[in-house]
Short mmCIF file of C-alpha atoms in Angstrom, two decimals:
data_model
loop_
_atom_site.label_atom_id
_atom_site.label_comp_id
_atom_site.label_asym_id
_atom_site.label_seq_id
_atom_site.Cartn_x
_atom_site.Cartn_y
_atom_site.Cartn_z
CA MET A 1 13.49 55.92 26.18
CA ASN A 2 15.63 52.77 27.29
CA SER A 3 17.20 51.18 24.60
CA LEU A 4 15.66 47.69 23.46
CA TYR A 5 17.83 44.35 23.16
CA VAL A 6 16.83 41.51 21.05
CA ALA A 7 18.02 38.16 20.92
CA ARG A 8 17.27 34.95 18.83
CA ASN A 9 15.07 32.48 20.37
CA PRO A 10 16.98 29.35 20.81
CA ARG A 11 13.95 27.41 20.79
CA VAL A 12 12.97 28.05 17.06
CA ALA A 13 14.61 26.34 14.13
CA ALA A 14 16.15 28.64 11.36
CA ARG A 15 17.96 28.17 8.10
CA SER A 16 18.72 30.85 5.28
CA LEU A 17 17.58 29.46 2.10
CA ASP A 18 18.99 31.27 -0.88
CA GLY A 19 18.95 34.36 1.33
CA GLU A 20 15.50 34.01 2.60
CA MET A 21 15.36 33.08 6.03
CA MET A 22 12.73 30.24 7.30
CA ILE A 23 12.03 30.24 10.91
CA MET A 24 10.15 27.54 12.61
CA SER A 25 8.41 28.23 15.96
CA GLY A 26 9.32 25.84 18.85
CA ARG A 27 5.72 27.06 20.32
CA ASP A 28 3.84 25.60 18.00
CA SER A 29 5.87 24.58 14.65
CA THR A 30 4.33 27.37 12.61
CA LEU A 31 6.64 28.18 9.61
CA PHE A 32 7.36 31.80 8.91
CA THR A 33 9.90 33.30 6.32
CA LEU A 34 11.31 36.52 6.93
CA ASN A 35 11.53 39.68 4.71
CA LYS A 36 15.11 41.24 4.30
CA THR A 37 14.68 43.79 7.05
CA ALA A 38 13.63 41.15 9.57
CA THR A 39 16.30 38.62 8.26
CA ILE A 40 19.02 41.33 9.05
CA LEU A 41 17.32 41.94 12.51
CA TRP A 42 17.19 38.36 13.28
CA GLN A 43 20.65 37.93 12.12
CA ALA A 44 21.99 40.73 14.35
CA ALA A 45 19.94 39.96 17.29
CA ASP A 46 22.53 38.69 19.78
CA GLY A 47 20.90 39.99 23.11
CA ALA A 48 23.86 41.91 23.71
CA THR A 49 23.62 44.84 21.18
CA PRO A 50 21.09 47.34 21.66
CA LEU A 51 18.43 47.75 18.76
CA GLU A 52 19.49 51.41 17.54
CA GLN A 53 23.19 50.06 17.24
CA ILE A 54 21.59 47.41 14.80
CA VAL A 55 19.48 49.73 12.89
CA GLN A 56 21.87 52.54 12.46
CA PRO A 57 24.47 50.61 10.57
CA LYS A 58 22.67 47.76 9.20
CA ILE A 59 19.27 48.91 8.20
CA CYS A 60 19.46 52.85 7.77
CA THR A 61 22.33 52.17 5.40
CA GLU A 62 20.81 49.33 3.46
CA PHE A 63 17.58 51.12 3.02
CA GLU A 64 18.60 54.81 2.96
CA ILE A 65 15.92 55.33 5.67
CA GLU A 66 15.90 58.00 8.42
CA PRO A 67 17.15 56.60 11.77
CA GLY A 68 14.39 57.71 13.81
CA GLU A 69 11.47 56.49 11.71
CA ALA A 70 13.71 53.16 10.88
CA LEU A 71 14.38 52.59 14.97
CA ARG A 72 10.20 53.08 15.06
CA ASP A 73 9.82 50.30 12.53
CA ALA A 74 12.42 48.01 13.94
CA GLU A 75 10.85 48.16 17.30
CA THR A 76 7.48 47.34 15.82
CA LEU A 77 8.95 44.53 14.12
CA ALA A 78 11.09 43.10 16.80
CA ARG A 79 8.02 43.24 19.13
CA ASP A 80 5.90 41.69 16.30
CA LEU A 81 8.65 38.74 16.22
CA ALA A 82 8.69 38.13 19.63
CA SER A 83 4.96 37.85 19.98
CA HIS A 84 5.20 34.49 17.53
CA GLY A 85 8.28 33.55 19.84
CA ILE A 86 10.63 34.40 17.15
CA LEU A 87 12.65 36.96 18.96
CA GLN A 88 13.27 37.52 22.47
CA ILE A 89 13.16 41.40 23.73
CA SER A 90 14.34 43.05 26.96
CA GLU A 91 15.28 46.43 28.05
CA GLU A 92 18.46 44.96 29.50
CA PRO A 93 20.96 42.94 27.58
CA ILE A 94 20.05 38.95 27.05
CA VAL A 95 22.01 36.43 28.30
CA ARG A 96 21.86 33.30 26.05
CA GLY A 97 19.93 30.60 28.18
CA ASP A 98 17.21 32.98 29.36
CA SER A 99 14.61 30.75 28.70
CA GLU A 100 11.31 32.21 26.63
CA MET B 1 2.25 20.05 3.29
CA ASN B 2 1.49 23.38 4.39
CA GLY B 3 1.52 26.09 1.87
CA LEU B 4 4.59 27.83 3.09
CA LEU B 5 6.56 24.73 3.59
CA GLU B 6 5.31 23.68 -0.21
CA GLN B 7 6.60 27.10 -1.30
CA MET B 8 10.20 26.69 0.47
CA THR B 9 10.30 23.41 -0.67
CA GLU B 10 9.79 24.32 -4.31
CA LYS B 11 12.55 26.96 -3.72
CA ALA B 12 14.85 24.17 -2.42
CA LEU B 13 13.93 21.93 -5.55
CA ALA B 14 14.81 24.60 -7.81
CA ARG B 15 18.29 25.33 -6.21
CA ASN B 16 19.01 21.99 -5.45
CA ILE B 17 18.93 22.13 -1.72
CA PRO B 18 18.75 19.01 0.25
CA LEU B 19 16.08 20.73 2.78
CA SER B 20 15.41 17.83 4.75
CA VAL B 21 17.74 14.56 5.97
CA GLN B 22 17.35 11.71 7.89
CA LEU B 23 20.29 10.75 9.88
CA ASP B 24 20.56 7.12 11.58
CA LEU B 25 22.80 7.80 14.45
CA THR B 26 23.27 3.72 15.17
CA TYR B 27 21.71 0.71 13.77
CA ARG B 28 21.86 -0.77 17.38
CA CYS B 29 18.85 -1.31 19.02
CA ASN B 30 17.20 -2.71 22.29
CA GLU B 31 14.20 -4.21 20.43
CA ARG B 32 14.22 -6.86 17.84
CA CYS B 33 10.97 -6.10 15.69
CA VAL B 34 10.43 -8.99 13.67
CA HIS B 35 10.02 -6.79 10.70
CA CYS B 36 13.20 -4.59 11.17
CA TYR B 37 15.42 -4.35 7.78
CA LEU B 38 18.40 -3.54 9.87
CA ASP B 39 21.26 -5.66 11.37
CA HIS B 40 21.68 -4.17 14.83
CA GLU B 41 25.27 -4.30 15.00
CA ASP B 42 27.90 -1.59 15.13
CA HIS B 43 30.26 -1.55 11.94
CA GLY B 44 32.08 1.60 13.06
CA GLU B 45 29.36 4.41 13.75
CA MET B 46 30.76 8.04 13.40
CA THR B 47 31.83 9.55 16.43
CA THR B 48 30.68 12.47 17.88
CA ALA B 49 33.35 14.89 16.43
CA GLU B 50 32.40 13.50 13.11
CA ILE B 51 28.27 14.03 13.35
CA LYS B 52 29.00 17.41 14.59
CA HIS B 53 31.37 18.21 11.53
CA LEU B 54 28.74 16.72 9.42
CA LEU B 55 25.89 18.67 10.99
CA ASP B 56 28.09 21.76 10.12
CA GLU B 57 28.24 20.71 6.58
CA MET B 58 24.54 19.95 6.35
CA ALA B 59 23.66 23.36 7.96
CA ASP B 60 25.87 25.25 5.62
CA ALA B 61 24.27 23.18 2.73
CA GLY B 62 20.83 24.67 3.68
CA VAL B 63 19.42 21.25 5.65
CA PHE B 64 16.50 22.66 7.60
CA ILE B 65 14.41 19.64 8.66
CA LEU B 66 16.77 16.89 10.39
CA THR B 67 15.14 13.50 11.44
CA LEU B 68 17.35 11.87 13.87
CA SER B 69 16.89 7.83 13.89
CA GLY B 70 18.11 4.59 14.06
CA GLY B 71 18.50 1.82 14.99
CA GLU B 72 17.59 3.45 18.75
CA ILE B 73 18.78 7.02 19.18
CA PHE B 74 18.93 6.69 22.72
CA LEU B 75 21.41 4.07 23.09
CA ARG B 76 24.35 6.44 21.80
CA LYS B 77 25.83 7.75 25.20
CA ASP B 78 26.48 11.21 23.19
CA PHE B 79 22.77 11.55 22.04
CA PHE B 80 21.74 14.64 23.79
CA GLU B 81 25.06 16.15 23.14
CA ILE B 82 24.29 15.50 19.47
CA LEU B 83 20.56 16.90 19.82
CA GLU B 84 21.93 19.97 21.73
CA TYR B 85 24.36 20.76 18.87
CA ALA B 86 21.96 20.33 15.99
CA ARG B 87 19.27 22.33 17.87
CA LEU B 88 20.97 25.12 19.84
CA GLU B 89 24.22 25.41 17.90
CA ARG B 90 23.06 24.77 14.28
CA GLN B 91 19.37 25.68 14.39
CA PHE B 92 17.98 22.35 12.83
CA CYS B 93 14.27 21.63 12.98
CA VAL B 94 14.90 18.19 14.36
CA LYS B 95 12.48 15.35 14.46
CA LEU B 96 13.28 12.31 16.57
CA LYS B 97 12.19 8.45 15.60
CA THR B 98 12.60 6.30 18.42
CA ASN B 99 10.80 3.07 20.45
CA ALA B 100 11.10 5.73 23.37
CA ILE B 101 11.66 2.73 25.95
CA MET B 102 14.60 4.49 27.53
CA ILE B 103 12.50 8.09 28.07
CA HIS B 104 11.84 8.62 31.35
CA GLU B 105 10.58 12.10 32.88
CA ARG B 106 14.14 13.38 33.39
CA GLN B 107 14.64 12.88 29.51
CA ALA B 108 11.36 14.00 28.43
CA ALA B 109 12.33 17.27 30.18
CA ARG B 110 15.46 17.50 28.89
CA ILE B 111 14.12 17.13 25.28
CA ARG B 112 11.35 19.90 25.86
CA ASP B 113 14.39 22.08 27.23
CA ILE B 114 16.22 21.43 23.93
CA GLY B 115 13.23 21.66 21.71
CA VAL B 116 12.05 19.14 18.96
CA GLU B 117 9.29 19.46 16.29
CA SER B 118 8.05 15.92 17.00
CA ILE B 119 8.86 12.52 18.48
CA GLN B 120 7.64 9.60 16.46
CA ILE B 121 7.20 6.42 18.71
CA SER B 122 7.13 2.87 17.13
CA ILE B 123 3.51 1.56 18.35
CA TYR B 124 2.52 -1.86 16.70
CA SER B 125 -0.38 -2.89 19.11
CA HIS B 126 -2.44 -1.13 21.92
CA ARG B 127 -2.06 -4.85 23.32
CA ALA B 128 0.70 -5.84 25.00
CA GLU B 129 0.83 -9.48 24.01
CA VAL B 130 0.73 -8.67 20.41
CA HIS B 131 3.08 -5.45 20.60
CA ASP B 132 5.63 -7.25 22.66
CA ALA B 133 5.48 -10.43 20.40
CA ILE B 134 6.59 -7.83 17.39
CA THR B 135 9.36 -5.85 19.40
CA LEU B 136 10.59 -9.36 21.25
CA VAL B 137 10.91 -7.06 24.26
CA PRO B 138 8.75 -7.96 27.28
CA GLY B 139 7.07 -5.00 28.73
CA SER B 140 8.07 -2.75 25.82
CA LEU B 141 4.45 -1.64 25.11
CA GLN B 142 4.10 -0.31 28.57
CA ARG B 143 7.48 1.43 28.73
CA SER B 144 6.83 3.26 25.25
CA LEU B 145 3.52 4.46 26.18
CA ASP B 146 4.77 5.73 29.85
CA ALA B 147 7.46 7.39 27.87
CA ALA B 148 4.61 8.97 25.24
CA ARG B 149 2.85 10.20 28.56
CA PHE B 150 6.02 11.88 29.82
CA LEU B 151 6.48 13.41 26.60
CA LYS B 152 2.98 14.81 26.40
CA SER B 153 2.88 16.07 29.55
CA GLN B 154 6.11 18.42 28.70
CA GLY B 155 3.95 19.65 25.76
CA LEU B 156 5.76 17.85 23.02
CA ARG B 157 4.40 16.56 19.94
CA VAL B 158 4.32 12.73 19.81
CA ILE B 159 3.13 10.87 16.87
CA PHE B 160 2.66 7.13 17.05
CA ALA B 161 3.94 4.91 13.83
CA ASN B 162 2.15 1.93 13.12
CA VAL B 163 3.49 -0.88 10.63
CA LEU B 164 0.61 -2.92 9.56
CA MET B 165 1.58 -6.67 9.53
CA VAL B 166 0.08 -9.94 9.55
CA GLN B 167 0.69 -9.82 13.68
CA ASN B 168 -1.28 -6.86 14.23
CA LEU B 169 -3.74 -6.47 11.66
CA GLN B 170 -6.62 -6.54 13.80
CA ASP B 171 -5.11 -3.47 16.07
CA TYR B 172 -4.66 -0.51 14.01
CA GLN B 173 -8.01 0.60 15.40
CA GLY B 174 -6.93 0.03 18.82
CA VAL B 175 -3.88 1.76 18.34
CA ARG B 176 -5.58 4.92 16.55
CA ALA B 177 -8.20 4.75 19.64
CA LEU B 178 -5.56 4.75 22.08
CA ALA B 179 -3.77 7.38 20.37
CA GLU B 180 -6.80 9.58 20.39
CA LYS B 181 -7.48 9.12 24.13
CA LEU B 182 -3.65 10.36 24.92
CA GLY B 183 -4.09 13.48 22.38
CA ILE B 184 -1.50 11.94 20.13
CA GLU B 185 -1.31 11.52 16.27
CA CYS B 186 -1.15 8.46 14.63
CA THR B 187 0.25 6.95 11.28
CA LEU B 188 -0.18 3.43 9.95
CA ASP B 189 2.02 2.10 6.78
CA PRO B 190 1.70 -1.24 5.22
CA THR B 191 4.84 -1.22 4.05
CA ILE B 192 7.42 -3.86 4.89
CA THR B 193 10.99 -2.87 3.66
CA PRO B 194 13.45 -5.59 2.45
CA MET B 195 16.51 -6.50 4.87
CA MET B 196 19.41 -4.15 4.02
CA ASP B 197 21.39 -7.03 2.76
CA GLY B 198 18.77 -7.71 -0.10
CA ASP B 199 16.88 -10.64 1.76
CA ARG B 200 13.10 -10.37 1.04
CA SER B 201 11.73 -13.10 3.06
CA VAL B 202 10.63 -10.18 5.73
CA LEU B 203 7.99 -9.21 3.18
CA GLN B 204 6.10 -12.57 4.20
CA LEU B 205 4.96 -10.43 7.12
CA GLY B 206 2.98 -7.91 5.00
CA VAL B 207 -0.91 -8.35 4.98
CA SER B 208 -2.53 -9.98 1.99
CA HIS B 209 -4.42 -8.25 -1.15
CA ASP B 210 -7.65 -8.96 0.24
CA GLU B 211 -6.89 -7.69 3.97
CA LEU B 212 -5.48 -4.40 2.61
CA ARG B 213 -8.46 -3.99 0.68
CA GLN B 214 -10.57 -3.93 3.63
CA VAL B 215 -8.18 -1.69 5.43
CA PHE B 216 -8.56 0.81 2.58
CA ARG B 217 -12.06 0.91 3.00
CA ASP B 218 -11.95 1.74 6.67
CA ARG B 219 -13.80 5.32 6.66
CA GLY B 220 -12.24 5.67 9.68
CA LEU B 221 -8.88 5.53 8.47
CA VAL B 222 -9.10 7.18 5.01
CA GLY B 223 -12.00 9.20 5.29
CA ASP B 224 -14.04 9.69 1.96
CA VAL B 225 -13.78 5.81 0.49
CA GLU B 226 -15.04 6.53 -2.67
CA GLU B 227 -12.39 9.55 -3.11
CA PHE B 228 -9.80 7.51 -1.86
CA CYS B 229 -10.09 4.27 -3.87
CA THR B 230 -11.36 6.15 -7.20
CA ILE B 231 -8.90 5.49 -10.31
CA ALA B 232 -7.25 8.69 -11.14
CA ALA B 233 -7.84 10.49 -14.56
CA PRO B 234 -4.90 9.25 -17.21
CA ALA B 235 -1.89 11.12 -16.77
CA ASP B 236 -1.20 13.73 -19.02
CA GLU B 237 2.20 15.30 -20.27
CA ASP B 238 2.59 17.41 -16.85
CA ALA B 239 1.85 14.58 -14.80
CA LEU B 240 4.26 12.52 -16.42
CA SER B 241 6.96 15.09 -16.25
CA ALA B 242 6.71 15.17 -12.30
CA LEU B 243 9.20 13.52 -10.27
CA PRO B 244 8.68 10.05 -8.69
CA CYS B 245 9.34 11.33 -5.05
CA SER B 246 11.60 13.88 -3.21
CA ALA B 247 14.53 11.27 -2.83
CA GLY B 248 17.64 12.92 -4.17
CA HIS B 249 15.88 16.10 -5.13
CA THR B 250 15.11 17.79 -1.66
CA THR B 251 16.11 14.98 0.88
CA CYS B 252 18.47 12.29 1.53
CA TYR B 253 19.71 9.92 4.21
CA VAL B 254 23.07 9.35 5.94
CA SER B 255 23.77 6.06 7.73
CA PRO B 256 25.75 5.65 11.34
CA TYR B 257 28.73 5.31 9.01
CA GLY B 258 28.81 8.33 6.78
CA GLU B 259 27.24 6.92 3.77
CA VAL B 260 24.89 9.00 1.77
CA PHE B 261 21.78 7.71 0.08
CA PRO B 262 18.95 9.31 -1.74
CA CYS B 263 16.52 8.03 1.03
CA VAL B 264 16.42 5.53 3.75
CA GLN B 265 14.41 3.35 1.47
CA PHE B 266 16.75 3.59 -1.45
CA PRO B 267 20.11 1.67 -0.69
CA LEU B 268 21.89 3.40 -3.68
CA PRO B 269 25.45 4.45 -2.31
CA THR B 270 26.24 7.96 -3.66
CA GLY B 271 29.45 8.76 -1.36
CA ASN B 272 30.65 8.69 2.23
CA VAL B 273 30.90 12.04 4.45
CA ARG B 274 34.04 10.54 5.85
CA ASN B 275 36.04 11.24 2.68
CA GLN B 276 33.97 13.65 1.07
CA ARG B 277 32.22 17.26 1.83
CA PHE B 278 28.48 16.26 1.96
CA LEU B 279 27.50 19.07 -0.57
CA ASP B 280 29.85 17.60 -3.00
CA ILE B 281 28.39 14.15 -2.83
CA TRP B 282 24.69 15.58 -3.00
CA ARG B 283 25.70 18.03 -5.56
CA HIS B 284 28.16 15.96 -7.98
CA SER B 285 27.78 12.23 -7.02
CA GLU B 286 26.82 10.76 -10.58
CA ARG B 287 24.27 8.23 -8.70
CA MET B 288 22.32 10.97 -6.96
CA LYS B 289 22.59 12.96 -10.67
CA GLU B 290 20.92 9.78 -12.12
CA VAL B 291 18.39 9.66 -9.75
CA ARG B 292 17.55 12.95 -9.80
CA SER B 293 16.99 12.91 -13.72
CA ILE B 294 14.37 10.26 -13.79
CA ARG B 295 10.75 11.67 -14.45
CA LEU B 296 7.62 9.52 -14.55
CA LYS B 297 7.71 9.21 -18.18
CA ASP B 298 10.90 7.50 -18.03
CA LEU B 299 9.60 4.74 -15.91
CA THR B 300 10.12 1.33 -18.23
CA THR B 301 6.87 -0.43 -17.19
CA CYS B 302 4.81 2.20 -15.02
CA THR B 303 4.45 4.99 -17.91
CA SER B 304 1.60 2.68 -19.68
CA CYS B 305 -0.06 1.71 -16.24
CA SER B 306 -3.69 3.29 -15.45
CA HIS B 307 -2.21 4.04 -11.76
CA VAL B 308 0.70 5.99 -12.77
CA GLY B 309 -0.73 9.46 -11.82
CA SER B 310 -1.96 8.66 -8.37
CA CYS B 311 0.40 5.55 -7.57
CA SER B 312 2.51 5.67 -4.11
CA ARG B 313 5.59 3.90 -6.29
CA CYS B 314 8.65 4.38 -4.25
CA PRO B 315 11.79 4.38 -6.35
CA GLY B 316 13.66 2.94 -3.42
CA LEU B 317 11.56 -0.34 -3.44
CA ALA B 318 11.81 -0.51 -7.10
CA PHE B 319 15.48 -0.17 -6.91
CA MET B 320 15.77 -3.20 -4.25
CA GLU B 321 13.48 -5.15 -6.89
CA GLY B 322 16.47 -4.58 -9.41
CA ASN B 323 15.39 -1.47 -11.30
CA MET B 324 15.15 1.98 -10.02
CA ARG B 325 12.94 2.90 -13.12
CA GLY B 326 10.86 -0.09 -12.76
CA PRO B 327 7.93 -0.96 -10.68
CA SER B 328 7.64 -1.57 -7.20
CA SER B 329 5.41 -4.54 -6.86
CA GLN B 330 4.66 -3.61 -3.33
CA ASP B 331 3.14 -0.36 -4.55
CA CYS B 332 1.52 -2.30 -7.34
CA GLU B 333 -0.36 -4.24 -4.42
CA LYS B 334 -1.52 -1.04 -2.97
CA SER B 335 -3.04 0.34 -5.96
CA LEU B 336 -4.59 -2.89 -6.80
CA ALA B 337 -6.25 -2.97 -3.21
CA ARG B 338 -7.38 0.50 -3.66
CA THR B 339 -9.03 0.32 -6.83
CA GLY B 340 -9.45 -3.14 -7.75
CA ILE B 341 -7.52 -2.19 -10.86
CA PRO B 342 -4.20 -4.54 -11.66
CA SER B 343 -1.33 -2.48 -12.51
CA ALA B 344 0.37 -2.93 -15.73
CA ASN B 345 3.31 -4.44 -13.89
CA MET B 346 0.85 -7.18 -12.61
CA LEU B 347 -0.62 -7.73 -15.91
CA ALA B 348 3.03 -8.16 -17.53
CA LYS B 349 3.82 -10.39 -14.95
CA LYS B 350 0.79 -12.68 -15.68
CA GLN B 351 1.31 -12.57 -19.34
CA ALA B 352 4.92 -13.77 -18.81
CA ALA B 353 3.88 -16.29 -16.45
CA ARG B 354 1.34 -17.37 -19.10
CA ASP B 355 4.07 -17.63 -21.62
CA LEU B 356 6.23 -19.97 -19.54
CA VAL B 357 3.64 -22.80 -19.75
CA GLN B 358 4.92 -25.22 -22.24
CA ILE B 359 2.35 -27.99 -21.80
CA ARG B 360 -1.16 -27.32 -23.41
CA LEU B 361 -4.14 -29.62 -22.86
CA VAL B 362 -4.69 -31.40 -25.89
CA PRO B 363 -8.34 -33.01 -26.81
CA ALA B 364 -8.31 -36.48 -26.54
CA ASN B 365 -9.65 -37.59 -29.66
CA SER B 366 -6.67 -36.10 -31.33
CA ILE B 367 -4.00 -38.55 -29.61
CA THR B 368 -3.42 -41.31 -32.09
CA GLN B 369 -0.78 -42.88 -30.75
CA PRO B 370 0.64 -42.85 -26.89
CA SER B 371 4.06 -41.27 -26.47
CA GLY B 372 6.50 -40.69 -23.73
CA ALA B 373 8.29 -37.97 -25.32
CA ILE B 374 7.75 -34.34 -24.10
CA ALA B 375 7.25 -32.09 -26.93
#
């Protein structure tokens, strides 16, 4: 299976409010808050690091979860965030400046 | 306010985080609106580097919503550099306030690329002869409307902001109709703000009580007139413990010169980011703390007023009248126009005026001798 790359969508507004990530969609100004796992994913989504390399050290360690299961959950989460325009996902590294 | 934003605001309030800041980039302007409270001069605006540094500090302090306003923001040659930095480097949710007369297709496309939450454009009338007579710039309505169309065509959220005054009283419905036709939101505000130097003569541009009363009974504007104009139930202990407004609690204002105030309409200087960290001013300024300490029950006259629970009282306007814990007469006028019930402040002033009268009519038959003396 190909690696999945995730990048923060530059069109959203984002701020960590006392540890809770607040995101406003650039598409329709909908406001979201991210849970702890989604926040870790968002903060690590640099477009260059494959998802499994984010999951292994940051999510498996934090939540003591089996890597295969963590990766599947993270992929579902990434696709969900992408459907709201919060993350960009690709099977290739994402260069900043790529539009949504 | 939507539910989630309300939750985040409560969280920000509990943790003393300035969730929303208005930053005026300049007081210079290419219009000369007759009701404007600014002086339109440059007394030493922050440089690009100073503003970027401030944006870094504000982001670190937790500021999420950043309103860039002025003066006219597009008069700053570095405007797009600042906007790009705020959005793409520091990820603020940015709102713009502008007259938009410098926005053409190219600028509108660039704003879309950068991404902003909304662009608020000042529109005072749907008729050029009225709007242009307020801005004192011939052709300004046409240019602002062209810009609104360019921005809309880019899929951006545009809001018309209309200030109600004697000059355009008859036109607010026309502005709303125009906005609706263009698919644009519209706000109407009857508040005229005193000049920054304290000059209150500009307030004479405000509409009269009877006119405001009529506006407040416009179903198209307020919806359910009965509900809008109803007198609120007496305020209980909980209501009296409420905050007067968000100024100094989750919001503040920064001038083009780096001065920090509780709100754009609350000219109480609390510090300057040119010589203090933004967060230090926000957290530790004694004046900011004083503003933050005030609850409705601490207000001098308003606590006993029947409108206290529902009044739009602005602490900044009260401050400009001389007492941040006192009433704001403009808001008393609004409460009276809305409900027909005079405020405690109005009644107190009426009583004081009566007490000042020293000459009493004396029945003719009680005069026993002519006198030139004034008793």
